[in-house]
Every structure is written in structure tokens, then in C-alpha cells.
mmCIF file of C-alpha atoms in Angstrom:
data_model
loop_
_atom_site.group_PDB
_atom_site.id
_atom_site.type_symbol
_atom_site.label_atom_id
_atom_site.label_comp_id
_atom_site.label_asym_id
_atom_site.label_seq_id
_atom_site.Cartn_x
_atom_site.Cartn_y
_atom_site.Cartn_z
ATOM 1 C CA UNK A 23 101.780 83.992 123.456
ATOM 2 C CA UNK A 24 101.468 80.409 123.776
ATOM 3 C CA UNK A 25 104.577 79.241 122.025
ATOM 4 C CA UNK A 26 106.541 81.802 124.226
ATOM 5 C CA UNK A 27 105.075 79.737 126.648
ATOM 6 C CA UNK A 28 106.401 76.488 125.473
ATOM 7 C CA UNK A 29 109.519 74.867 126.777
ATOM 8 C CA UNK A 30 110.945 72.670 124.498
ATOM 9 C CA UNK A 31 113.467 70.740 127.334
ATOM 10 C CA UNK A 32 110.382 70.393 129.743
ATOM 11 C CA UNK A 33 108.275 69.282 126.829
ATOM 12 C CA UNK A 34 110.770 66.379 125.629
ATOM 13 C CA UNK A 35 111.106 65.538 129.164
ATOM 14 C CA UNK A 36 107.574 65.260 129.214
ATOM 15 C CA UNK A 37 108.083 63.084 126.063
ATOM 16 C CA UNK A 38 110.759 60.597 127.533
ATOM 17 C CA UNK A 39 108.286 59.868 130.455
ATOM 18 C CA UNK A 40 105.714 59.157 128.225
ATOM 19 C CA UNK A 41 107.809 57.249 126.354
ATOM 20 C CA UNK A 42 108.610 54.776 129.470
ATOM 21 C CA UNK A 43 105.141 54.490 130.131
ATOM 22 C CA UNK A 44 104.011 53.566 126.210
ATOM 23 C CA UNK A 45 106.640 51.129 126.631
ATOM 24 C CA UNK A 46 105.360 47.530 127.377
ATOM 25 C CA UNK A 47 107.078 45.575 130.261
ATOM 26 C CA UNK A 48 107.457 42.306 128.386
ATOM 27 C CA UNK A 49 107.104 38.887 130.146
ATOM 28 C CA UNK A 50 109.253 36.450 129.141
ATOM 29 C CA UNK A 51 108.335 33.348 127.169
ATOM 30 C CA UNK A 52 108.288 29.849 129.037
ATOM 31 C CA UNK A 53 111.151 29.504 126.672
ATOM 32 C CA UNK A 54 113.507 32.001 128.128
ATOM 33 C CA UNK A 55 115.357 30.645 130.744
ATOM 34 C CA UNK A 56 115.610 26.339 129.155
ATOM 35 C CA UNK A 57 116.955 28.059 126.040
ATOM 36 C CA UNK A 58 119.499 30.116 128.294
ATOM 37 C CA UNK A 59 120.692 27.232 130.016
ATOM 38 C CA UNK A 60 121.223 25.332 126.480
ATOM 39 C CA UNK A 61 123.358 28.243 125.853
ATOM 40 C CA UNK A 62 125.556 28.066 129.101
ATOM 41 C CA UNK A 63 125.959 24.553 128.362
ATOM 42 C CA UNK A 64 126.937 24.970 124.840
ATOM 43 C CA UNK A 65 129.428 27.779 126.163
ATOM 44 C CA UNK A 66 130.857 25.163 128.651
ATOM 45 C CA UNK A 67 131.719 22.333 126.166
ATOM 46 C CA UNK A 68 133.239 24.387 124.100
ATOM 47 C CA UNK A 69 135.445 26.433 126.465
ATOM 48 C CA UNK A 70 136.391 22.214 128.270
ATOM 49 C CA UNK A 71 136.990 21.376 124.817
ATOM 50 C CA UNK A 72 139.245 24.472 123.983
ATOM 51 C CA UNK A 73 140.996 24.255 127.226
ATOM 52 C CA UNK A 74 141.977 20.462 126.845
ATOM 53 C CA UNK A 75 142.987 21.135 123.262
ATOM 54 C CA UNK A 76 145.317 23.899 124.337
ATOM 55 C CA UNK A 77 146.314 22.311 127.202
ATOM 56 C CA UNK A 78 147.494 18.997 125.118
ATOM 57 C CA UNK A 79 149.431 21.425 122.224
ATOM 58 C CA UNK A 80 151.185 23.132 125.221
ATOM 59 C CA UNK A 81 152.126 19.878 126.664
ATOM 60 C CA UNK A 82 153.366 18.624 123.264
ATOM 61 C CA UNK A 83 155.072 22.082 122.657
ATOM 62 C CA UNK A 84 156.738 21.635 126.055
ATOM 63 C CA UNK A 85 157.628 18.038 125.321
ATOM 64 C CA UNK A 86 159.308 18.784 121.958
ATOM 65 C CA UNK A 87 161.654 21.852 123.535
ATOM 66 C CA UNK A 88 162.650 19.426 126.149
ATOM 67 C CA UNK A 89 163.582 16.613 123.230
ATOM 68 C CA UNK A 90 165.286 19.559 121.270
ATOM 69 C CA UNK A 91 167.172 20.726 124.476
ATOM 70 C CA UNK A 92 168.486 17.191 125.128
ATOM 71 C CA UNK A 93 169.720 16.560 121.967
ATOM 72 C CA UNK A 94 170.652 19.897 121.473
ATOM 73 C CA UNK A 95 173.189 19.757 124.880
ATOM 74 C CA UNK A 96 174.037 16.580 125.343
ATOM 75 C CA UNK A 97 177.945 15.716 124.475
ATOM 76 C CA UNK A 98 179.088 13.701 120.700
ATOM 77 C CA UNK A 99 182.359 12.888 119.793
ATOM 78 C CA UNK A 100 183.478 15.509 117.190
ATOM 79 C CA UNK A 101 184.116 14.108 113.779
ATOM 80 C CA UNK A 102 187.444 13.944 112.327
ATOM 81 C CA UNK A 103 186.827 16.137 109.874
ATOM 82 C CA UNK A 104 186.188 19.261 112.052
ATOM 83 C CA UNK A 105 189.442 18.546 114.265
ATOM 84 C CA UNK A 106 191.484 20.384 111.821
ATOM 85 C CA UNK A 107 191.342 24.189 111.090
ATOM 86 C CA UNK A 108 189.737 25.988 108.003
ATOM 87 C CA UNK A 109 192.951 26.438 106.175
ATOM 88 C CA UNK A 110 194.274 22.479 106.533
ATOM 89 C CA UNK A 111 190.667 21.717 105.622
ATOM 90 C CA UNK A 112 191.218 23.361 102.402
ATOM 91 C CA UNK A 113 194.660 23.174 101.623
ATOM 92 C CA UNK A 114 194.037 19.121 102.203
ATOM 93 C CA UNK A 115 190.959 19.589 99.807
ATOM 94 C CA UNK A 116 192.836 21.114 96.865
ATOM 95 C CA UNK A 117 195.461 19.598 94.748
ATOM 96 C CA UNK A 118 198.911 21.292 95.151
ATOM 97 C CA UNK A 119 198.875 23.066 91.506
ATOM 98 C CA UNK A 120 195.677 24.719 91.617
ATOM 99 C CA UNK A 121 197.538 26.953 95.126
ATOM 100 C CA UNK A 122 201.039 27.090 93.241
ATOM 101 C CA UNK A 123 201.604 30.364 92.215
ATOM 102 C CA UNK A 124 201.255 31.261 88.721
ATOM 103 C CA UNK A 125 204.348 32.637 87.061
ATOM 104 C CA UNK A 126 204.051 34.877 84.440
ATOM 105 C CA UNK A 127 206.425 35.070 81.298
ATOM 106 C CA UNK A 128 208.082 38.409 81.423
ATOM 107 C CA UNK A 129 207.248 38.972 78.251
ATOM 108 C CA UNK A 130 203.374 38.141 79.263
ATOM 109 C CA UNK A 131 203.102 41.296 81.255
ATOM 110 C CA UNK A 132 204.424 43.627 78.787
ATOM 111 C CA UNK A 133 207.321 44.158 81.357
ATOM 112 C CA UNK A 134 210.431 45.540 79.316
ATOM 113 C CA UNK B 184 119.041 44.969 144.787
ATOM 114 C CA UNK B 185 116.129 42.266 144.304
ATOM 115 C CA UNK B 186 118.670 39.453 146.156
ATOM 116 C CA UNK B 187 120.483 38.870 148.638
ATOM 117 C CA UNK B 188 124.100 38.689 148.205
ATOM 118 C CA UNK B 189 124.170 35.052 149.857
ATOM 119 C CA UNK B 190 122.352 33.964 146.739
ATOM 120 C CA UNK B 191 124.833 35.693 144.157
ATOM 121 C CA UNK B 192 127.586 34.024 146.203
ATOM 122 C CA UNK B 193 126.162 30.633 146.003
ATOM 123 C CA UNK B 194 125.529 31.125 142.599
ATOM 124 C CA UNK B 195 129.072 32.175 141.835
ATOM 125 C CA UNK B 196 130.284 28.558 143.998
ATOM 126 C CA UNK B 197 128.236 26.941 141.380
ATOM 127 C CA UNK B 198 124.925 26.731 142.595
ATOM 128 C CA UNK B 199 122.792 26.925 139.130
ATOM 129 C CA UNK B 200 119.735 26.742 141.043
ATOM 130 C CA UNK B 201 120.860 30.196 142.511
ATOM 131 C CA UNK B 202 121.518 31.771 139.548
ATOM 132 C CA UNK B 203 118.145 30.403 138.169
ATOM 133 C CA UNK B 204 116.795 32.611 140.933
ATOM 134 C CA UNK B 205 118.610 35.518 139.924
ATOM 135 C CA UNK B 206 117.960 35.118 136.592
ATOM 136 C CA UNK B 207 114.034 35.097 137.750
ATOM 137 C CA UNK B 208 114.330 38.719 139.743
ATOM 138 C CA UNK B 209 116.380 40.324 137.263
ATOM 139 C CA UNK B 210 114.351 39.101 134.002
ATOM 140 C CA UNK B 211 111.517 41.392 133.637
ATOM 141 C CA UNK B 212 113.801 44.487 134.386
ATOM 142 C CA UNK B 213 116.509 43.487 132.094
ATOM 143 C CA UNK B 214 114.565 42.622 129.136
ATOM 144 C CA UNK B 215 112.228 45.781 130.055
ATOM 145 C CA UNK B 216 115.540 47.982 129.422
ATOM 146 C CA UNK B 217 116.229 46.132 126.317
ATOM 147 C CA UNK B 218 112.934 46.278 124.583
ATOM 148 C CA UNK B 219 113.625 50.557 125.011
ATOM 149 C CA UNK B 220 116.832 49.978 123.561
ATOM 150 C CA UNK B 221 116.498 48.374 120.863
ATOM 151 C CA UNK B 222 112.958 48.882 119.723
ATOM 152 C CA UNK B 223 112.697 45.629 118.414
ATOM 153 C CA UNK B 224 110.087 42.890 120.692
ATOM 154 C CA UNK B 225 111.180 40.259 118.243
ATOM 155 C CA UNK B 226 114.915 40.387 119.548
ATOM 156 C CA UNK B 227 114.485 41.514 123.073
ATOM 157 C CA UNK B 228 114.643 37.612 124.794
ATOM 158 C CA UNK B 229 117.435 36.497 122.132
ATOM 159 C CA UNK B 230 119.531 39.683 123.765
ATOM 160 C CA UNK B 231 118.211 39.211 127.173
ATOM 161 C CA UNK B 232 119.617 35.645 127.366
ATOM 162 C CA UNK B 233 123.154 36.756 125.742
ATOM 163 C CA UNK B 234 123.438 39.401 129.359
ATOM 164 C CA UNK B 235 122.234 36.633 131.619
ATOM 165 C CA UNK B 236 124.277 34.011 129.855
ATOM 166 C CA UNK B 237 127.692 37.244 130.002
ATOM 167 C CA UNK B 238 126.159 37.255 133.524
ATOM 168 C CA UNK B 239 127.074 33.502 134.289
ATOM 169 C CA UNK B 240 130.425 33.102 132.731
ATOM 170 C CA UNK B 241 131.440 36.586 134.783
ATOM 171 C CA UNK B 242 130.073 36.268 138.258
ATOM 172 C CA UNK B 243 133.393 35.470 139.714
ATOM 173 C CA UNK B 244 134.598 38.746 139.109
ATOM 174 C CA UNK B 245 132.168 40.358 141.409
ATOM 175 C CA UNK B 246 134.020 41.306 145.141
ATOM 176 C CA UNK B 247 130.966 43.188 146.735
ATOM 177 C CA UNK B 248 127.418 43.148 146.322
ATOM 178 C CA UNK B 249 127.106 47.452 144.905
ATOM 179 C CA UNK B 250 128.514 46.359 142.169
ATOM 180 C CA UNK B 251 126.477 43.752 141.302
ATOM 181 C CA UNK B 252 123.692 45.625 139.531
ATOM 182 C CA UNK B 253 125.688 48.064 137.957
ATOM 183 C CA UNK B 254 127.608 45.297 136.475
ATOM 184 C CA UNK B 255 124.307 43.538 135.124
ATOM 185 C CA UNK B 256 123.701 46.916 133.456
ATOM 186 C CA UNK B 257 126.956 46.891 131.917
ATOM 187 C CA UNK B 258 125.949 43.995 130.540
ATOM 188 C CA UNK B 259 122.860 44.753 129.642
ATOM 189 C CA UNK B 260 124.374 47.856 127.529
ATOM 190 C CA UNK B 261 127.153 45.933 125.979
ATOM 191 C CA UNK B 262 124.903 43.644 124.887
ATOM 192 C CA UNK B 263 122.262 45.961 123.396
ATOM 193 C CA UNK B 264 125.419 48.053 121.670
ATOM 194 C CA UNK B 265 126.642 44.869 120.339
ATOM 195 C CA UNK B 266 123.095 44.024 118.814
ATOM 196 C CA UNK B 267 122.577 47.695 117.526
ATOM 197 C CA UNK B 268 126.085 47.643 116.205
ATOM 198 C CA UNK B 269 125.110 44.010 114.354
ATOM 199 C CA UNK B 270 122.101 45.492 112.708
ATOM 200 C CA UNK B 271 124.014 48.372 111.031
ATOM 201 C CA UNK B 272 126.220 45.974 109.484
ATOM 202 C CA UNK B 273 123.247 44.536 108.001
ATOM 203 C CA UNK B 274 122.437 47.972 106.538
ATOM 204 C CA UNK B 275 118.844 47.782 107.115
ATOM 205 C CA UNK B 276 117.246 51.143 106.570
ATOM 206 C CA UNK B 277 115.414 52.518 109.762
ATOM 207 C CA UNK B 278 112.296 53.893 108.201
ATOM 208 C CA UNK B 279 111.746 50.558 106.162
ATOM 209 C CA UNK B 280 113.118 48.472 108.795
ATOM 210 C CA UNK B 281 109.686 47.490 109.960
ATOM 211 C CA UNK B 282 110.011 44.087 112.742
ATOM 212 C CA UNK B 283 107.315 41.727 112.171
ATOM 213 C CA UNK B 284 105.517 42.575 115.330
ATOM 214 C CA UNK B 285 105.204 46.473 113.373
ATOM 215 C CA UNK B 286 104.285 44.847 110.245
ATOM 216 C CA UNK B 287 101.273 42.850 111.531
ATOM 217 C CA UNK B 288 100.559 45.926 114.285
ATOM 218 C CA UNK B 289 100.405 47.792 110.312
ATOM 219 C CA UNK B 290 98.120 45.816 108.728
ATOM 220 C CA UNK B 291 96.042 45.393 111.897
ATOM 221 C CA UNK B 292 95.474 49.412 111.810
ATOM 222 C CA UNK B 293 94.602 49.354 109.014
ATOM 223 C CA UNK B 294 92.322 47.287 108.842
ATOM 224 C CA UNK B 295 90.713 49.358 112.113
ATOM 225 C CA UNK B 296 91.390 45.896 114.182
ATOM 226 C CA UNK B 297 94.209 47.948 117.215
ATOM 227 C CA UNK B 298 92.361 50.016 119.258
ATOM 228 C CA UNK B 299 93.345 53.593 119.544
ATOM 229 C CA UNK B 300 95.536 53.199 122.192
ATOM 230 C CA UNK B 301 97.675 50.763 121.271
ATOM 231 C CA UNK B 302 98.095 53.119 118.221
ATOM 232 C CA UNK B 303 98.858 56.009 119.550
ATOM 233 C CA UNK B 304 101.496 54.509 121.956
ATOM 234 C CA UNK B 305 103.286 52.232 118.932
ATOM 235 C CA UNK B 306 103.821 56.049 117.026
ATOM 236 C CA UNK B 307 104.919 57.540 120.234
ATOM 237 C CA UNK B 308 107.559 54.969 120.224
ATOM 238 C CA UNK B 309 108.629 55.402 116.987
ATOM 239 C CA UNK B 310 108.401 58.928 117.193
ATOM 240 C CA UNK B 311 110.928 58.867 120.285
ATOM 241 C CA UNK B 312 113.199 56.513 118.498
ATOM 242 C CA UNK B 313 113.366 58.671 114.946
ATOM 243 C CA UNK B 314 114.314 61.554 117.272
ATOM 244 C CA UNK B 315 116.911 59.881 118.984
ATOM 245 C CA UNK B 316 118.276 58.290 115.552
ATOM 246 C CA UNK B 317 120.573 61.196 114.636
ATOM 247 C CA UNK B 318 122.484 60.225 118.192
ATOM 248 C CA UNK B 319 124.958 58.123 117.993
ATOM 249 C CA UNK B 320 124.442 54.468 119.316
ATOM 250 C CA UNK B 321 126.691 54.624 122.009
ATOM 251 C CA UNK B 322 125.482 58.064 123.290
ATOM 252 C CA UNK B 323 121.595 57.205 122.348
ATOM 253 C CA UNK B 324 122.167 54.533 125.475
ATOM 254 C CA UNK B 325 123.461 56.527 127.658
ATOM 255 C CA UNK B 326 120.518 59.414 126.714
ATOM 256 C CA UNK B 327 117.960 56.477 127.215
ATOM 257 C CA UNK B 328 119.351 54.962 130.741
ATOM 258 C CA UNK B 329 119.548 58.503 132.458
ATOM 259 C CA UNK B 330 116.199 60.259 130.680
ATOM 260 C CA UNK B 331 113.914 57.348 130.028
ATOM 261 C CA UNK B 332 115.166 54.101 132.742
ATOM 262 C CA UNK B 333 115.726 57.131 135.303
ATOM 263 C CA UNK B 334 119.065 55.996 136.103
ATOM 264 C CA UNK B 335 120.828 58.972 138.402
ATOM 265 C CA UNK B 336 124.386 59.896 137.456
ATOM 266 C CA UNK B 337 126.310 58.431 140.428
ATOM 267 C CA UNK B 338 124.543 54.766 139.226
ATOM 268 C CA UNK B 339 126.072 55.751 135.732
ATOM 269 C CA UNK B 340 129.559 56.222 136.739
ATOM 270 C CA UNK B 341 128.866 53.275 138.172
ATOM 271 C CA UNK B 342 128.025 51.706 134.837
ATOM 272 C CA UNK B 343 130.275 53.170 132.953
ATOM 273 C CA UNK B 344 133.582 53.866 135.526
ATOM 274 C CA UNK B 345 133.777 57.483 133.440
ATOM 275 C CA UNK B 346 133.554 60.421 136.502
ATOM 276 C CA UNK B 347 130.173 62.561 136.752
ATOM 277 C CA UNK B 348 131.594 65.619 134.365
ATOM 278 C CA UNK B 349 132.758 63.086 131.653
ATOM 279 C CA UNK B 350 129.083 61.425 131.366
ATOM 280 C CA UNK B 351 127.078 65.231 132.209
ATOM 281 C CA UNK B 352 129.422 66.776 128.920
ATOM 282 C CA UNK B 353 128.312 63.187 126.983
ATOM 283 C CA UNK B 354 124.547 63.569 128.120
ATOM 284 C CA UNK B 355 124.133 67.087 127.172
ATOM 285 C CA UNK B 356 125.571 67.042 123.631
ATOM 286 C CA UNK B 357 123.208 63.784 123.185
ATOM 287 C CA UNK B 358 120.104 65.330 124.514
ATOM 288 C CA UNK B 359 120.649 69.129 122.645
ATOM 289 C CA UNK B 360 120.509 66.944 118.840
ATOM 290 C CA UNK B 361 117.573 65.340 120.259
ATOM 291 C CA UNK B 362 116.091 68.337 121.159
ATOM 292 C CA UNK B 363 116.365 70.393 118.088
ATOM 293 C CA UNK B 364 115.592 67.395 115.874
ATOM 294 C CA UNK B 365 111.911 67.667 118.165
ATOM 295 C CA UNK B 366 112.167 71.170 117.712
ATOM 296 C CA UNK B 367 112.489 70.863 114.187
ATOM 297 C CA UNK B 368 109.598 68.690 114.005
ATOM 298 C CA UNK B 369 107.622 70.570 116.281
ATOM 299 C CA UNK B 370 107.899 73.714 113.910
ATOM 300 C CA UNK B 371 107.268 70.936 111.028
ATOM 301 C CA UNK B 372 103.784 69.731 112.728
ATOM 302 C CA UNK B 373 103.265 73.674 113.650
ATOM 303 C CA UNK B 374 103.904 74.611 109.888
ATOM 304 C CA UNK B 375 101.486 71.614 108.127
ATOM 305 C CA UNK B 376 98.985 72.309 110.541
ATOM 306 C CA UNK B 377 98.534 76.130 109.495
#
């Protein structure tokens, strides 16, 4: 009869509330709140540091695009050598028998 | 809310000696919620100072003042996830994983020194936390803010921006494995002590 009785989700709420109360409200040490504020600090000089540090490599990234732009864009005087086209480039290069035509023997070919 | 908003405003303008004040109301709660978290006294202030120090570097984000201590209990539940999630890594086992607090509270009993008491309220805690250690971490939170820090469900959604359903389905599943795990042990005691 009694464990018909019983029920099991009133009995573990019965157990969470005793639970709470067997649970000690702890008071903090005289500790607590100097040792948080070493950590805020802490967290500040190293999030000033990190932001001047990335703020100085985007400045120098920005710099060096600008530099790169300039001398990428700005005007020169073409060379000599690239005021002629690909084929006087290379017909200038090589020496006029190396582009003569072979001719071929008749007899070379096996022609009859 | 245990301040006034004017003070979580001046702290968020940079006031420190307004968020020392919050830090003062909100302390014994927080770290009250932590210690039946985590189950460890030893850790409870190191954790405690990681949500007040979250706390600082996130005040600006709060608008309105109902948000503001549903937020600190976001915190305070990240923070005791992230510390539960840190001591898996470590693999320590949880029946040998005895804190030093436990380990002198074990010696002291027996040597008869802790009076009955404290006794039978250190096993009732550990009792309560082997039954809620087949629940996942994440769930065994939620379990412990709604059954044992008597949060309602609206301050919940709240906490967790899931909708009322979402959390009720979450809460259920958690709390039917911890109640057959007590069942099971209630038919254990029931068995040993025929």
C-alpha cells in the first residue's frame, strides 16, 4: 500500500527543494572583488595593446597599397624594346638561316 | 532587480565605482547559483569573477533594464558550461573526483569531527548531483535553474531567447532520466534494505 502511495515526481521535487536548502549560500572572500578588478585591468591592456597593434598593421597595410597603387599607375616611358611587335621582336632576334626554309633533296624524301 | 537602472547606466558611462556596487548586490546570488552548478566550493569565486568580469566588458549592450538580469544569468550559465565543459577535458572521473573541501569534509567524518548535519546535507548534495550526472551538461543547467534556483519559464526564455515549448520539451526529457535514475535507486535502497 505504501509504495502505491509514493509519487516519484512529487518525491524528487521534494528532493530538489531540499537540495536548495542543503546548499550553502557562500560569502565571498575579501579577495573577490580586488582580484576581479586585476582581471578587468589585465583584460584592458591587452585589448589597448591589441587594438594599437592592429590599428598600426592596418595603417601600414593601407600605406603599402597606396605606394603599390602609385607606382603601379603612374605613367613611364615604354622601352624600346617593347615598341615593336612579337614577330619583329623575334625575327630581329634570330639569324636569317635558322627561319630559311629547309629544302629537301628530292631524293631525301624518297620522292620518285 | 537589486539596482536601479541609473546605477547600471552610470556604470556602463564608466563609472567603476557603480559597477563595484553592482558587483556587491549581485555577488552572493551569482556565486550562490554557481556553487549548485558546479558542485565544486573551491571554484565557485574563480567562476564568479569570470561572469562579473563578462559582465563589465558587455554592459554596453544592454538597451533596457528587463534584460539586465536575465543577461547576468546568461552569463552566469555560460560561464558555469564553460567551466563544466573545461573539467571534462581534464577527464577527471566524477566518483573519484573528490574537491579538497570533500576530501578534508572525508577525513573529518571520519574521524566523527562534522556533526550530523553537515553530513547528511554534503550526501544529499552528492546524491542530487550523481542523479543529475546522466543529463547532459547543457540540459543539467537548465533542469537546475527551473527545479532547484526556481526560475519560472517566461525568465528562461528570457535566458535563453528559445520560446516556452522549445525549453518545456528540453526540461521534460532532462527531468524523466533524472527521475528514473532516482527511481532506480529508490528500488536499489528498497531492495538492500529487505
Amino acid at each position: 500500500m505504501q509504495q502505491q502511495d509514493r509519487n516519484p515526481e512529487q518525491e524528487l521535487d521534494s528532493l530538489f527543494q531540499s537540495y536548495r536548502a542543503a546548499s550553502p549560500e557562500p560569502e565571498a572572500s575579501a579577495r573577490f572583488t580586488p582580484l576581479l578588478w586585476e582581471r578587468i585591468e589585465a583584460n584592458r591592456s591587452f585589448t589597448f595593446s591589441m587594438r594599437r597593434w592592429t590599428q598600426t598593421v592596418v595603417t601600414a597595410a593601407a600605406a603599402l597599397c597606396a605606394l603599390m597603387a602609385i607606382l603601379l599607375f603612374t605613367p613611364r616611358e615604354p622601352a624600346a624594346l617593347y615598341a615593336a611587335t612579337y614577330v619583329e621582336v623575334l625575327s630581329d632576334a634570330q639569324a636569317p638561316d635558322v627561319l630559311a626554309y629547309v629544302d629537301f633533296e628530292q631524293g631525301e624524301l624518297g620522292n620518285r | 532587480m537589486l539596482v536601479e537602472f541609473d546605477l547600471i547606466q552610470r556604470a556602463q558611462s564608466g563609472d567603476d565605482g557603480a559597477f563595484n556596487q553592482i558587483v556587491l548586490a549581485y555577488r552572493k546570488r551569482i556565486l550562490g547559483t554557481i556553487t549548485r552548478l558546479i558542485g565544486r566550493p573551491e571554484d565557485v569565486e574563480d567562476v564568479g569573477q569570470e561572469v562579473f568580469l563578462r559582465l563589465y566588458f558587455s554592459l554596453d549592450q544592454l538597451r533596457t533594464p528587463e534584460v539586465f538580469e536575465p543577461w547576468l544569468y546568461r552569463l552566469t550559465v555560460n560561464a558555469a558550461y564553460d567551466y563544466l565543459r573545461r573539467q571534462r577535458r581534464r577527464n577527471e572521473p566524477r566518483m573519484a573526483d573528490l574537491s579538497e573541501q570533500q576530501v578534508i569534509m572525508a577525513d573529518a567524518a571520519a574521524g566523527g569531527e562534522l556533526d550530523q548535519e553537515t553530513q547528511r546535507r554534503t550526501k544529499l548534495r552528492e546524491y542530487v548531483q550523481e542523479l543529475l550526472g546522466g543529463v547532459p551538461e547543457q540540459d543539467r543547467i537548465l533542469l537546475m535553474l527551473k527545479e532547484v534556483e526556481g526560475l519560472t519559464l517566461k525568465e528562461l526564455e528570457k535566458i535563453y531567447k528559445v520560446n516556452e515549448n522549445a525549453l518545456k520539451v528540453r526540461l521534460f526529457r532532462a527531468r524523466q532520466r533524472v527521475l528514473k535514475a532516482f527511481e532506480s535507486s529508490q528500488k536499489a535502497k528498497a531492495g538492500s534494505a529487505e
